[in-house]
Amino acid sequence: MMRILSLIVIFICFGFLSQATAQIGKNWLPYYPETKLQQENSTQHSSYTNENGVESFKLWLNPATDANGKAVRQRCEIRVMDDYTAGQTQFEGEFYITKAGGPERNDDVCIMQVWLSHIVSVSDLDNGSVHYKGKQVINNLKNKWVKLNVIHNTNTKTVDVYFDGKLTYTAEAKDSNPYYHKYGLYNEADANPEIKWRNIKYFKTEDTVINSK
């Protein structure tokens, strides 16, 4: 009897663990694209390491300015080679941000994006927060591991953004040709942002064609 109860407990725990680590929804197919590092305006003003599956990104201010005298945009990002023009994709990963942008909302730093369609940006406001259309949708994201899932649907032109498995907001997705994923850091770097990423995964629906260049 005790053995049966032990097996039941194991199965229940395994079920909860599987659910916690699985992607959002069903009928997704995993894919495994190549990636490359991009350091726009930041070759001498950023650092990237990948140790034991944890990718660390740092930016510090490039004193250069653009033609209008404004600080140049900087990036230290992974460009995922998963171009697509139609269908649905899901990005999944865990991030640990120690320094974002800010503290003002318009100084936030992009940590992940569906190219030209939607960006997920974090501000230092309220211990690490995300805003959409001028409203704060989540806070207290700093100094802990947070799971992020972003589902992009080209048919409905929407992006569903989940933090720790909870749908936090749905955004309008702009058109792009092609779409692809990026993660790391992108924006002005006057706040010297830092972030770590791990357990990055990619999923698509069966009708989505991925073109890996």
PDB file of N, CA, C and O in Angstrom, residues 63-73 188:
ATOM      1  N   PRO A  63      29.787  57.126 -25.608  1.00  0.00           N
ATOM      2  CA  PRO A  63      29.642  58.588 -25.602  1.00  0.00           C
ATOM      3  C   PRO A  63      29.321  59.185 -26.972  1.00  0.00           C
ATOM      4  O   PRO A  63      29.049  60.387 -27.067  1.00  0.00           O
ATOM      5  N   ALA A  64      29.331  58.379 -28.014  1.00  0.00           N
ATOM      6  CA  ALA A  64      29.032  58.894 -29.357  1.00  0.00           C
ATOM      7  C   ALA A  64      27.591  59.388 -29.440  1.00  0.00           C
ATOM      8  O   ALA A  64      26.713  58.940 -28.696  1.00  0.00           O
ATOM      9  N   THR A  65      27.337  60.306 -30.369  1.00  0.00           N
ATOM     10  CA  THR A  65      25.990  60.831 -30.587  1.00  0.00           C
ATOM     11  C   THR A  65      25.635  60.707 -32.059  1.00  0.00           C
ATOM     12  O   THR A  65      26.509  60.570 -32.919  1.00  0.00           O
ATOM     13  N   ASP A  66      24.325  60.794 -32.346  1.00  0.00           N
ATOM     14  CA  ASP A  66      23.887  60.721 -33.734  1.00  0.00           C
ATOM     15  C   ASP A  66      23.924  62.111 -34.366  1.00  0.00           C
ATOM     16  O   ASP A  66      24.416  63.083 -33.768  1.00  0.00           O
ATOM     17  N   ALA A  67      23.385  62.220 -35.584  1.00  0.00           N
ATOM     18  CA  ALA A  67      23.425  63.486 -36.320  1.00  0.00           C
ATOM     19  C   ALA A  67      22.657  64.591 -35.609  1.00  0.00           C
ATOM     20  O   ALA A  67      22.913  65.785 -35.845  1.00  0.00           O
ATOM     21  N   ASN A  68      21.714  64.204 -34.734  1.00  0.00           N
ATOM     22  CA  ASN A  68      20.923  65.191 -33.996  1.00  0.00           C
ATOM     23  C   ASN A  68      21.490  65.477 -32.612  1.00  0.00           C
ATOM     24  O   ASN A  68      20.859  66.158 -31.800  1.00  0.00           O
ATOM     25  N   GLY A  69      22.652  64.918 -32.320  1.00  0.00           N
ATOM     26  CA  GLY A  69      23.276  65.164 -31.027  1.00  0.00           C
ATOM     27  C   GLY A  69      22.740  64.303 -29.902  1.00  0.00           C
ATOM     28  O   GLY A  69      23.072  64.540 -28.732  1.00  0.00           O
ATOM     29  N   LYS A  70      21.934  63.301 -30.230  1.00  0.00           N
ATOM     30  CA  LYS A  70      21.375  62.419 -29.209  1.00  0.00           C
ATOM     31  C   LYS A  70      22.245  61.175 -29.063  1.00  0.00           C
ATOM     32  O   LYS A  70      22.968  60.783 -29.970  1.00  0.00           O
ATOM     33  N   ALA A  71      22.156  60.578 -27.895  1.00  0.00           N
ATOM     34  CA  ALA A  71      22.918  59.355 -27.638  1.00  0.00           C
ATOM     35  C   ALA A  71      22.511  58.273 -28.635  1.00  0.00           C
ATOM     36  O   ALA A  71      21.330  58.135 -28.978  1.00  0.00           O
ATOM     37  N   VAL A  72      23.482  57.521 -29.127  1.00  0.00           N
ATOM     38  CA  VAL A  72      23.187  56.478 -30.103  1.00  0.00           C
ATOM     39  C   VAL A  72      22.511  55.288 -29.419  1.00  0.00           C
ATOM     40  O   VAL A  72      22.735  55.014 -28.241  1.00  0.00           O
ATOM     41  N   ARG A  73      21.659  54.620 -30.181  1.00  0.00           N
ATOM     42  CA  ARG A  73      21.087  53.376 -29.695  1.00  0.00           C
ATOM     43  C   ARG A  73      22.179  52.299 -29.651  1.00  0.00           C
ATOM     44  O   ARG A  73      23.027  52.241 -30.528  1.00  0.00           O
ATOM     45  N   GLU A 188      19.306  52.963 -25.323  1.00  0.00           N
ATOM     46  CA  GLU A 188      20.382  53.790 -24.805  1.00  0.00           C
ATOM     47  C   GLU A 188      20.921  53.133 -23.534  1.00  0.00           C
ATOM     48  O   GLU A 188      20.155  52.568 -22.751  1.00  0.00           O
TER      49      GLU A 188
END
